[in-house]
Coordinates of C-alpha atoms and ligand atoms in Angstrom, one line a residue:
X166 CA 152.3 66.6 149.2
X167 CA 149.5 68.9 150.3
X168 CA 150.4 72.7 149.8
X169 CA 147.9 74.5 151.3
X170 CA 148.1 74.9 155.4
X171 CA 144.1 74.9 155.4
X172 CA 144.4 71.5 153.5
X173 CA 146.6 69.9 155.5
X174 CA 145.4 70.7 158.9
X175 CA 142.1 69.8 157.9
X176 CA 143.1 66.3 156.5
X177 CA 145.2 65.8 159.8
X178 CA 142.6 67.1 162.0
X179 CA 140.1 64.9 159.9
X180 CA 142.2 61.4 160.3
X181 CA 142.5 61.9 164.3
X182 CA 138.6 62.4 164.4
X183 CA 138.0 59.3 162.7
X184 CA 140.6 57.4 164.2
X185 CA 139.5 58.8 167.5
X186 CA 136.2 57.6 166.5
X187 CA 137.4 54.4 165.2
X188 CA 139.1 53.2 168.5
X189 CA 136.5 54.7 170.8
X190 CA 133.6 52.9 168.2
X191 CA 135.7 49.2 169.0
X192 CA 135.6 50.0 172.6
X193 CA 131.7 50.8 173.1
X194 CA 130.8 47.9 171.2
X195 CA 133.1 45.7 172.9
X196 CA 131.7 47.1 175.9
X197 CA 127.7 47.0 175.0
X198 CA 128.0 43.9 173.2
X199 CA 129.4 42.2 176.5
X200 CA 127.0 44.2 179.2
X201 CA 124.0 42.6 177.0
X202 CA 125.5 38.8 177.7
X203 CA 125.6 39.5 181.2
X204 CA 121.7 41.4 181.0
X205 CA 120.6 37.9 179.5
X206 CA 122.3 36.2 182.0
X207 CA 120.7 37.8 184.7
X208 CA 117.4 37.0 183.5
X209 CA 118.3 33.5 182.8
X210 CA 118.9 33.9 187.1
X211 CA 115.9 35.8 187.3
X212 CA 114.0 33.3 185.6
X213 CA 115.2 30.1 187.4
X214 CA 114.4 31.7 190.4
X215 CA 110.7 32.2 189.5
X216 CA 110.8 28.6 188.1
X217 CA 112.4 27.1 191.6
X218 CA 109.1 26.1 192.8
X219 CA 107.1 25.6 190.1
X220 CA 107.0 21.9 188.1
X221 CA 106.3 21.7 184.8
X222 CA 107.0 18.7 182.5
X223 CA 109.2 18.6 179.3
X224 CA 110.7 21.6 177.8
X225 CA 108.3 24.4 177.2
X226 CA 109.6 27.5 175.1
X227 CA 108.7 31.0 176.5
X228 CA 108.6 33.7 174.0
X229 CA 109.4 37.8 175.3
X230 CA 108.6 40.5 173.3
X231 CA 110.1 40.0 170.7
X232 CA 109.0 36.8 168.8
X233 CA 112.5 35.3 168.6
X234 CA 114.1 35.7 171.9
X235 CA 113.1 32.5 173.1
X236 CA 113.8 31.1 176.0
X237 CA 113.3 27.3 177.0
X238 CA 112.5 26.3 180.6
X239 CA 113.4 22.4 180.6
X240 CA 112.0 19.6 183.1
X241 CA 114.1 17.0 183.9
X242 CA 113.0 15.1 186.7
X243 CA 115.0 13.5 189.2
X244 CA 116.4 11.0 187.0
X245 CA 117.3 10.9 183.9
X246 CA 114.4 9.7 181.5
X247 CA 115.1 8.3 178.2
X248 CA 115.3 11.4 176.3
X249 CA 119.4 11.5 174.7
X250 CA 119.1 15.6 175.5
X251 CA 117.9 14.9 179.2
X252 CA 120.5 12.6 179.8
X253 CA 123.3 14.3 178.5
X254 CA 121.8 17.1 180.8
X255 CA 122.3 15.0 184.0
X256 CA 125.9 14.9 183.3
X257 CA 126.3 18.8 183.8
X258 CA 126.9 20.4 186.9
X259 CA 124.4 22.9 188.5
X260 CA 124.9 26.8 186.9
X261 CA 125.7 29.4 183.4
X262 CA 127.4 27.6 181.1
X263 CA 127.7 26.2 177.3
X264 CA 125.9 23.4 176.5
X265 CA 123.8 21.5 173.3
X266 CA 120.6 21.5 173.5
X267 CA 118.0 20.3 170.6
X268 CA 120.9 20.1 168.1
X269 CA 121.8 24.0 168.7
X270 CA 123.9 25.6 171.2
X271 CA 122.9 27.3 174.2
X272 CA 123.4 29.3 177.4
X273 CA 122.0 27.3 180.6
X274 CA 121.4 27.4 184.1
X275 CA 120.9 24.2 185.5
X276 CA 119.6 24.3 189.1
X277 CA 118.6 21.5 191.2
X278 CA 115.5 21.7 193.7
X279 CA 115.8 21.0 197.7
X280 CA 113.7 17.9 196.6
X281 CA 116.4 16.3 194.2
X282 CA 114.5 17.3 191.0
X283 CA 116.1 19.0 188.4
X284 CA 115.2 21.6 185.7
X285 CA 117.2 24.1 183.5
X286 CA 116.7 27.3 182.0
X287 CA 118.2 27.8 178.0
X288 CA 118.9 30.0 176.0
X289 CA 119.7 29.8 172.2
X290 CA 123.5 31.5 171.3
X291 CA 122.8 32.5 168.5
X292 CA 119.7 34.6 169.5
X293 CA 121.7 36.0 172.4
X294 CA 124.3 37.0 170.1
X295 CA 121.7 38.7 167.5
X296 CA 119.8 40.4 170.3
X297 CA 123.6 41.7 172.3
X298 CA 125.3 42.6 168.1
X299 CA 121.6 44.9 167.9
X300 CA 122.3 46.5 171.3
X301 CA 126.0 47.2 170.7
X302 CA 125.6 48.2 167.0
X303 CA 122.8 50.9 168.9
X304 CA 125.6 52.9 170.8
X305 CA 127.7 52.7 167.1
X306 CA 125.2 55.8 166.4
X307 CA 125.6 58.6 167.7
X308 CA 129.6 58.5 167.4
X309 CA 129.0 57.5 163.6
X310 CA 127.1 61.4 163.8
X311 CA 129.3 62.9 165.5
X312 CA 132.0 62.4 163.1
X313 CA 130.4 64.5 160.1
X314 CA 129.2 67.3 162.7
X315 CA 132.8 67.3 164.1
X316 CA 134.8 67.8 160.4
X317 CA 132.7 70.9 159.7
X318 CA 133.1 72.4 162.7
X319 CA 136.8 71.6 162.3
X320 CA 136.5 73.0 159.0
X321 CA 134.8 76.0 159.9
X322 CA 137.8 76.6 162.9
X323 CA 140.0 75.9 160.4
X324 CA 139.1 78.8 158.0
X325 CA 138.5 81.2 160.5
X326 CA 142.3 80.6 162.1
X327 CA 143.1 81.1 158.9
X328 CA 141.1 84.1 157.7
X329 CA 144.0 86.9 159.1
X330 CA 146.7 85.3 156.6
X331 CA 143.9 85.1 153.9
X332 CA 143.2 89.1 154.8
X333 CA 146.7 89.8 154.3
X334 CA 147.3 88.2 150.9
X335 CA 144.2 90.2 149.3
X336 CA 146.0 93.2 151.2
X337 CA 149.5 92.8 149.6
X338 CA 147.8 92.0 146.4
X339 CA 145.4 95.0 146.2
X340 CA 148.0 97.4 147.2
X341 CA 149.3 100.0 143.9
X342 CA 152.9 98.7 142.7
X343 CA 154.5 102.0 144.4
X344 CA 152.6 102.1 147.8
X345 CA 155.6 101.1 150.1
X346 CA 154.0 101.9 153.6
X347 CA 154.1 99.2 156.2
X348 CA 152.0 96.7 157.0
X349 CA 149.8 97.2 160.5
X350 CA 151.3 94.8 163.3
X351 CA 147.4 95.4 165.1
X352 CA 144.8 92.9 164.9
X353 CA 146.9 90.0 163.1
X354 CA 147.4 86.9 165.1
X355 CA 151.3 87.2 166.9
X356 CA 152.1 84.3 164.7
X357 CA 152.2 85.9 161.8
X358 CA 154.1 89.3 163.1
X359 CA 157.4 87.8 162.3
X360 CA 156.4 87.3 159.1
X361 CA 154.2 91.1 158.9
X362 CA 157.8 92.2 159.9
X363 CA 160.1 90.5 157.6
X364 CA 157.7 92.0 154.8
X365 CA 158.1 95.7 156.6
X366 CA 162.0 95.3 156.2
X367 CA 162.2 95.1 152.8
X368 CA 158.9 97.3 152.3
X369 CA 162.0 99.9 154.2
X370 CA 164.9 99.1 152.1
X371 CA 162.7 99.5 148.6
X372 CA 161.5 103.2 149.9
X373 CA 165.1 103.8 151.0
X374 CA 166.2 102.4 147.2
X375 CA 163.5 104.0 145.7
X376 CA 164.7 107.3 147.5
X377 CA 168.0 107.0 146.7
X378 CA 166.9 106.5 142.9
X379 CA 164.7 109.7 142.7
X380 CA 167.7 111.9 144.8
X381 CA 169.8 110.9 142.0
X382 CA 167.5 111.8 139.1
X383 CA 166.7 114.9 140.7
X384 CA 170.6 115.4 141.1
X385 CA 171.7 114.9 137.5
X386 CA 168.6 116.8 136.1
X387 CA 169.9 119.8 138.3
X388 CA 173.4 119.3 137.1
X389 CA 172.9 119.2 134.2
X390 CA 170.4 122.4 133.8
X391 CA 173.2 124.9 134.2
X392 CA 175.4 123.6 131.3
X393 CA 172.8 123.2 129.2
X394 CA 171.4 126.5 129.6
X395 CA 174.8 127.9 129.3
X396 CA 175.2 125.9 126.0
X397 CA 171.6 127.3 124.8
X398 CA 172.8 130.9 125.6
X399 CA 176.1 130.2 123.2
X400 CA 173.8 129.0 120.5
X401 CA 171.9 132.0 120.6
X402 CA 174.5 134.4 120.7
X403 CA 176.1 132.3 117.4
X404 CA 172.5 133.6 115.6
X405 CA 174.1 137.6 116.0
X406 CA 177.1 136.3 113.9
X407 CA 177.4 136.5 110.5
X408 CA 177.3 133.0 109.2
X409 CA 177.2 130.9 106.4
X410 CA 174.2 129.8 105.4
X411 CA 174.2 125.8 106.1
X412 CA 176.5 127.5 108.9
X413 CA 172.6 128.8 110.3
X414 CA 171.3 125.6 109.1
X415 CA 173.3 123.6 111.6
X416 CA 172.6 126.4 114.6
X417 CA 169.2 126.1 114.2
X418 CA 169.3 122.3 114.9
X419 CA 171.7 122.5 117.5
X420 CA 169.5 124.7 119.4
X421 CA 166.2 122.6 118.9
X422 CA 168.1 119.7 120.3
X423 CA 169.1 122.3 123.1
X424 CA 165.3 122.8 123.6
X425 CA 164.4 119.4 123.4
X426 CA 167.2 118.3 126.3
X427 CA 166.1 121.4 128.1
X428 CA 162.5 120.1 128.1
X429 CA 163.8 116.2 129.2
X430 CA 165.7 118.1 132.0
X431 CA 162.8 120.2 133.4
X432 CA 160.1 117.1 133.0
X433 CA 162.9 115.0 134.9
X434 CA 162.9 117.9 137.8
X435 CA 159.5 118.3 137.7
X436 CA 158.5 114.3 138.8
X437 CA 161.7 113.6 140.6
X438 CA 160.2 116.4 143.2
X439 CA 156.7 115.5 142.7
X440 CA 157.3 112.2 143.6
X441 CA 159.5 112.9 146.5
X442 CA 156.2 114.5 148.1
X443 CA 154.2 112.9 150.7
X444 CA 150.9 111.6 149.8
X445 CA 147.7 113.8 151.0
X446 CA 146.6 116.8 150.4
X447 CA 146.6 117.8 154.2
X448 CA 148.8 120.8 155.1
X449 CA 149.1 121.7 151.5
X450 CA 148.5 125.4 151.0
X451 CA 144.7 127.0 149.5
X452 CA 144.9 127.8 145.6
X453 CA 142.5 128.7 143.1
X454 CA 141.9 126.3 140.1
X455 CA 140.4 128.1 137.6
X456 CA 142.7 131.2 138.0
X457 CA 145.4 128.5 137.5
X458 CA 143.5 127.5 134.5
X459 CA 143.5 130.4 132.8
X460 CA 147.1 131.7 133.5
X461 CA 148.0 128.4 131.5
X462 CA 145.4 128.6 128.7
X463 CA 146.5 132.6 128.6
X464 CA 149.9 131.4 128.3
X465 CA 149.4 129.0 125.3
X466 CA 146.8 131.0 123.4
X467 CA 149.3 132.6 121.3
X468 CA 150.9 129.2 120.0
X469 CA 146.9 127.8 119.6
X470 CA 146.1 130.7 117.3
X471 CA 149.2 130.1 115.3
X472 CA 148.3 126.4 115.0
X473 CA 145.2 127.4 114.3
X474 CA 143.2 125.8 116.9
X475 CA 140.5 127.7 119.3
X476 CA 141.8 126.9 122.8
X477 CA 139.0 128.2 125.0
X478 CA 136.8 127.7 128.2
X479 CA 133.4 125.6 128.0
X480 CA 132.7 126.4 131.6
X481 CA 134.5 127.8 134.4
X482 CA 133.6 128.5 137.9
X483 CA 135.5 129.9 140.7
X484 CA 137.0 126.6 142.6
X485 CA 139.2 126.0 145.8
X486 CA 141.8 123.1 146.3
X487 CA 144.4 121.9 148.5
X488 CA 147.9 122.3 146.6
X489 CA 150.8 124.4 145.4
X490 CA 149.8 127.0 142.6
X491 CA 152.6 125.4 141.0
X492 CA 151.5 122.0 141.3
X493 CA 148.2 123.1 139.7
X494 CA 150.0 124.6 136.9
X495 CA 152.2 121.6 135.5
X496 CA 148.9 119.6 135.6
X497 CA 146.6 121.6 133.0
X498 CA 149.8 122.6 131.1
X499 CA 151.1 119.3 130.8
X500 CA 147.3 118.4 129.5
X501 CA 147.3 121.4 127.2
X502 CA 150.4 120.9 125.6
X503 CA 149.1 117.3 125.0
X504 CA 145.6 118.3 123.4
X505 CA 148.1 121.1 121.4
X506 CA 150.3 118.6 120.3
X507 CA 147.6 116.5 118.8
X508 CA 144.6 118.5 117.8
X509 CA 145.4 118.7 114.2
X510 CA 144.7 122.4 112.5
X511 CA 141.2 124.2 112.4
X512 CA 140.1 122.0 115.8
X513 CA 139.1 122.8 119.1
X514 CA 140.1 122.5 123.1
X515 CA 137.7 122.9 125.3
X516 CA 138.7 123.7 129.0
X517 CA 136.5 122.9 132.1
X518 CA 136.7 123.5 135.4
X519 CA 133.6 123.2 137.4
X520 CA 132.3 121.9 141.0
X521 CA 130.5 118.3 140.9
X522 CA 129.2 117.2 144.4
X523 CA 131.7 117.7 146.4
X524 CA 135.3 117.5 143.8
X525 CA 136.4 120.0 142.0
X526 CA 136.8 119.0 138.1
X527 CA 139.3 120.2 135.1
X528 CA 138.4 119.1 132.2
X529 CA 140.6 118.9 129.0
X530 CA 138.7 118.0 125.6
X531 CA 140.3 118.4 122.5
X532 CA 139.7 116.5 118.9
X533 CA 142.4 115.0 118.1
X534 CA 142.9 111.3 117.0
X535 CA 142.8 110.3 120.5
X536 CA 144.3 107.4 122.5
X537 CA 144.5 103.7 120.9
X538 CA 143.3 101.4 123.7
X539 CA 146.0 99.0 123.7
X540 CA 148.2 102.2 124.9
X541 CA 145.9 102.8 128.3
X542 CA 147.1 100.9 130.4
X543 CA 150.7 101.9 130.1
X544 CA 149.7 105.7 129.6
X545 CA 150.8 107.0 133.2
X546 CA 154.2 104.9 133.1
X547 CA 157.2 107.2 133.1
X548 CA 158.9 107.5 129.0
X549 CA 155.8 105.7 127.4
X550 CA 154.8 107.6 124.3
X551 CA 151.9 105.4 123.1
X552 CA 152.0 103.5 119.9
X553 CA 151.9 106.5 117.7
X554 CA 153.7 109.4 119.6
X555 CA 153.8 113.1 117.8
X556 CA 156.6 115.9 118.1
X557 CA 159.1 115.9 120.4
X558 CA 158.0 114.6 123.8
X559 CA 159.2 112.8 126.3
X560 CA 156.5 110.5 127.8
X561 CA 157.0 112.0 131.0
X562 CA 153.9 114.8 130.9
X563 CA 151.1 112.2 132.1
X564 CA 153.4 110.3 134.7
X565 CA 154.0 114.0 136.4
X566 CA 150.1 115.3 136.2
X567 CA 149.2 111.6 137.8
X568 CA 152.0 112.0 140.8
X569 CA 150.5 115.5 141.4
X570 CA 146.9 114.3 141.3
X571 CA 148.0 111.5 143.3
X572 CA 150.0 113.7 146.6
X573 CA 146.5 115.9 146.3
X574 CA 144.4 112.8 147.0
X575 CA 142.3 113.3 143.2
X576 CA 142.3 110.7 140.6
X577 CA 142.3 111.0 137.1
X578 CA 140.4 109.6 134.1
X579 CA 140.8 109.2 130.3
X580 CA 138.4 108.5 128.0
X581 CA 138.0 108.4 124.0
X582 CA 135.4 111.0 122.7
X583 CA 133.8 109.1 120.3
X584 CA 131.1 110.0 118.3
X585 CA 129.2 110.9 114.3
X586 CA 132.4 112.4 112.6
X587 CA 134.6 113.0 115.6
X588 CA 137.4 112.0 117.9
X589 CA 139.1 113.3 120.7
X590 CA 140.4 113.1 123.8
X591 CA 139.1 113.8 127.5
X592 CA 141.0 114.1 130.2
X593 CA 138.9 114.7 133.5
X594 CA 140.7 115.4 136.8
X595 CA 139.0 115.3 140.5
X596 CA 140.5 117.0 143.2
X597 CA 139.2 117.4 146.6
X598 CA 137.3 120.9 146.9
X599 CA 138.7 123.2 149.7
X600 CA 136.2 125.7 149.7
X601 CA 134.9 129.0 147.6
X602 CA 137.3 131.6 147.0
X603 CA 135.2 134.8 146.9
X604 CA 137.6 136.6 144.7
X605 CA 137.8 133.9 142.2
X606 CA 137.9 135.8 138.8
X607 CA 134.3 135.7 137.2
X608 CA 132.8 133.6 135.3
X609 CA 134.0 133.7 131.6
X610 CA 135.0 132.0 128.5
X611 CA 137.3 132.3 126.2
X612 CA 140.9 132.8 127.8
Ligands
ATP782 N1 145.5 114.6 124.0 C1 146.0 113.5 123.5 N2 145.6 113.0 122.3 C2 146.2 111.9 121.8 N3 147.2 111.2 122.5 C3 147.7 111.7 123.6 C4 147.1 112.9 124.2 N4 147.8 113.1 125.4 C5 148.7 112.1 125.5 N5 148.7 111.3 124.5 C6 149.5 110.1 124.3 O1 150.1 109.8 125.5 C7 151.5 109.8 125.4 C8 152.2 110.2 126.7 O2 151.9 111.6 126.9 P1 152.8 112.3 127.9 O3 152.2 113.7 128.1 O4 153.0 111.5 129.1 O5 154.2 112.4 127.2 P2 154.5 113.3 125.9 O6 153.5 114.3 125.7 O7 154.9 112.4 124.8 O8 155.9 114.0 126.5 P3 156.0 115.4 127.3 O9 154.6 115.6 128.0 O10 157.0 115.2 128.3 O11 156.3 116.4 126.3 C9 151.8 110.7 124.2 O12 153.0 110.4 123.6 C10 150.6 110.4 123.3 O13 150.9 109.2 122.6
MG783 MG1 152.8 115.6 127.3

């Protein structure tokens, strides 16, 4: 059982050409083989008409152009002489036909002259045979070469019928895990639009599913906010009250797990609404990326210096892009608290933001230990903390900064800083520049 369409119809098409050619082969060399007989016939006629009137004595062999196609004009007189052949000959009517002659057999004409005399015209069978097989095996060609020209241009049909569904595979294939939108009806052959169509139904009822999945994340994280933030206020009003001290002991823990659930909550929020948001970054408001920048540097500084880690600017230059100021913001603090969170004390974060060609570029450099490799690929899925997570985190900062990035039509890249006696981490982020804002802050370093 062949699987593949392109094999089959080509093995199909393949045994009709050569049974095509088989039949039609039979045919012309029935045909040529039996127009040759006749051909020698007629000059067997031919030639007993030239030798009507001419006399000439025995049985005298004529050779054409070709050494053996011999043909024998025979004498016989106008009775029989004493020759077994000759006599055997006068029994035979005048005309074509079979007969023996020198111990092979032949095609004759007999004719008899006005003056009684006979005489006969021969031809050897087998010869005729040879010379008629030759002609008929002659018309075998061409068909013979058709029959290779014709499977590669069946072939090449074949494939390019076929190319469309080929396209479409590699489509489906190359497209990211999460791109939902539907397939283009344009251009592909009407066969396959049933098919194109069948795929943009379900393509609907994932997005609706997927919808339906990120409304109710979204929900819950909301839900739950106001509770938890009520339960965070009790916990800090239970610090004004005199307490025991494991009393304290246990309040203090109850309101870092407050903290921690109020950081899962607002991550939660934060990509169930980034997500919701159309791809592009057209119709998305102007904002300035290095004033973003250095609102979130200025508002970390204060837990860098107690950490005691020099959180400061490399280069920055006064940069437009499409997005929300807010968008902007959860994508170089998410990074900062990352680099924060891993730069071990007495080490450095260096903050970029600069124009190269035509993207605008933040760049996050710190040096801590870095990413293991075996963790990149998974490093933008939603929860993953790598194989050696720090803190409290969710694994939910890098998901978020690569939705943003993502809606703003940027891309983002991580790569291991490597080199004599240090490590790191650098994250480099591309948006699409906008334009110059004029009154971008100045240039400056150092947050
Ligand atoms: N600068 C960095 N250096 C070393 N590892 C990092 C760095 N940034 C991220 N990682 C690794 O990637 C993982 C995922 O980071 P991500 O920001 O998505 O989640 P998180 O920081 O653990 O949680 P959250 O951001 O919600 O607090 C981290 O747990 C850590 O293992
Ligand atoms: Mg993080």
């Amino acid at each position: 059982m062949i699987r593949s369409l392109r094999g089959r119809l080509f093995i199909g098409l393949t045994a009709i050409i050569l049974l095509t050619g088989a039949i039609g082969g039979m045919f012309a060399y029935r045909w040529a083989f039996d127009e040759a007989i006749e051909l020698q016939d007629s000059i067997l006629v031919q030639l007993a008409s030239l030798a009507q009137n001419a006399s000439f004595s025995g049985g005298q062999p004529l050779h054409g152009v070709e050494e053996d196609s011999e043909v024998w004009l025979i004498e016989l007189g106008k009775t029989p002489s004493g020759v077994t052949d000759d006599r055997q000959l006068f029994t035979l009517p005048d005309g074509l036909q079979a007969a023996m002659w020198k111990n092979q057999p032949v095609r004759m004409l007999l004719r008899t002259r006005p003056d009684g005399s006979r005489f006969a015209v021969a031809q050897p069978t087998t010869v005729r045979d040879e010379t008629a097989r030759d002609v008929a095996f002659r018309t075998l060609l061409p068909i013979a070469a058709l029959i290779p020209c014709l499977m590669v241009v069946t072939a090449l049909v074949i494939a390019y019928s076929l190319r469309p569904m080929v396209q479409l595979a590699g489509d489906l294939d190359a497209r990211r895990a999460d791109d939902m939108t539907s397939l283009p009806l344009s251009g592909v052959p009407s066969e396959l639009h049933p098919f194109i169509s069948s795929i943009n139904g379900l393509f609907k009822r994932m997005r609706l599913l997927r919808d339906q999945q990120r409304r109710f994340v979204a929900d819950a994280a909301h839900e739950l906010r106001t509770p938890i933030t009520a339960l965070s206020l009790q916990a800090e009003n239970l610090e004004t009250v005199a307490l025991p001290k494991r009393a304290r002991e246990r309040v203090a823990t109850l309101k870092q797990g407050m903290h921690r659930t109020k950081h899962l909550l607002e991550q939660l929020l934060a990509l169930a609404r980034h997500e919701a948001l159309p791809s592009g970054p057209a119709g998305m408001p102007l904002a300035a990326l290095d004033q973003a920048a250095k609102e979130a540097a200025a508002d970390l500084l204060a837990e860098a210096s107690d950490r005691g880690i020099d959180l400061g600017f490399a280069i920055v230059e006064p940069l437009t892009v499409h997005g929300e100021p807010a968008m902007l913001a959860a994508i170089i603090r998410n990074l900062l608290e990352n680099a924060l969170r891993f730069t071990p004390r007495g080490g450095t974060i260096d903050i970029g933001v600069y124009q190269e060609d035509s993207t605008a570029v933040l760049q996050v450099e710190d040096t801590g230990p870095g990413i293991p490799s075996i963790d990149m690929d998974q490093i933008f899925e939603p929860f993953f903390r790598g194989s050696r997570p720090e803190g409290e985190g969710t694994g939910l900062g890098l998901a978020i900064v690569k939705r943003i990035v993502d809606s703003l039509g940027g891309g983002i890249a991580l790569e291991n800083i490597a080199g004599a006696g240090r490590s790191g981490l650098r994250v480099t982020v591309r948006l699409p520049i906008a334009g110059d804002l004029k009154s971008s802050a100045d240039v400056g370093s150092g947050a």
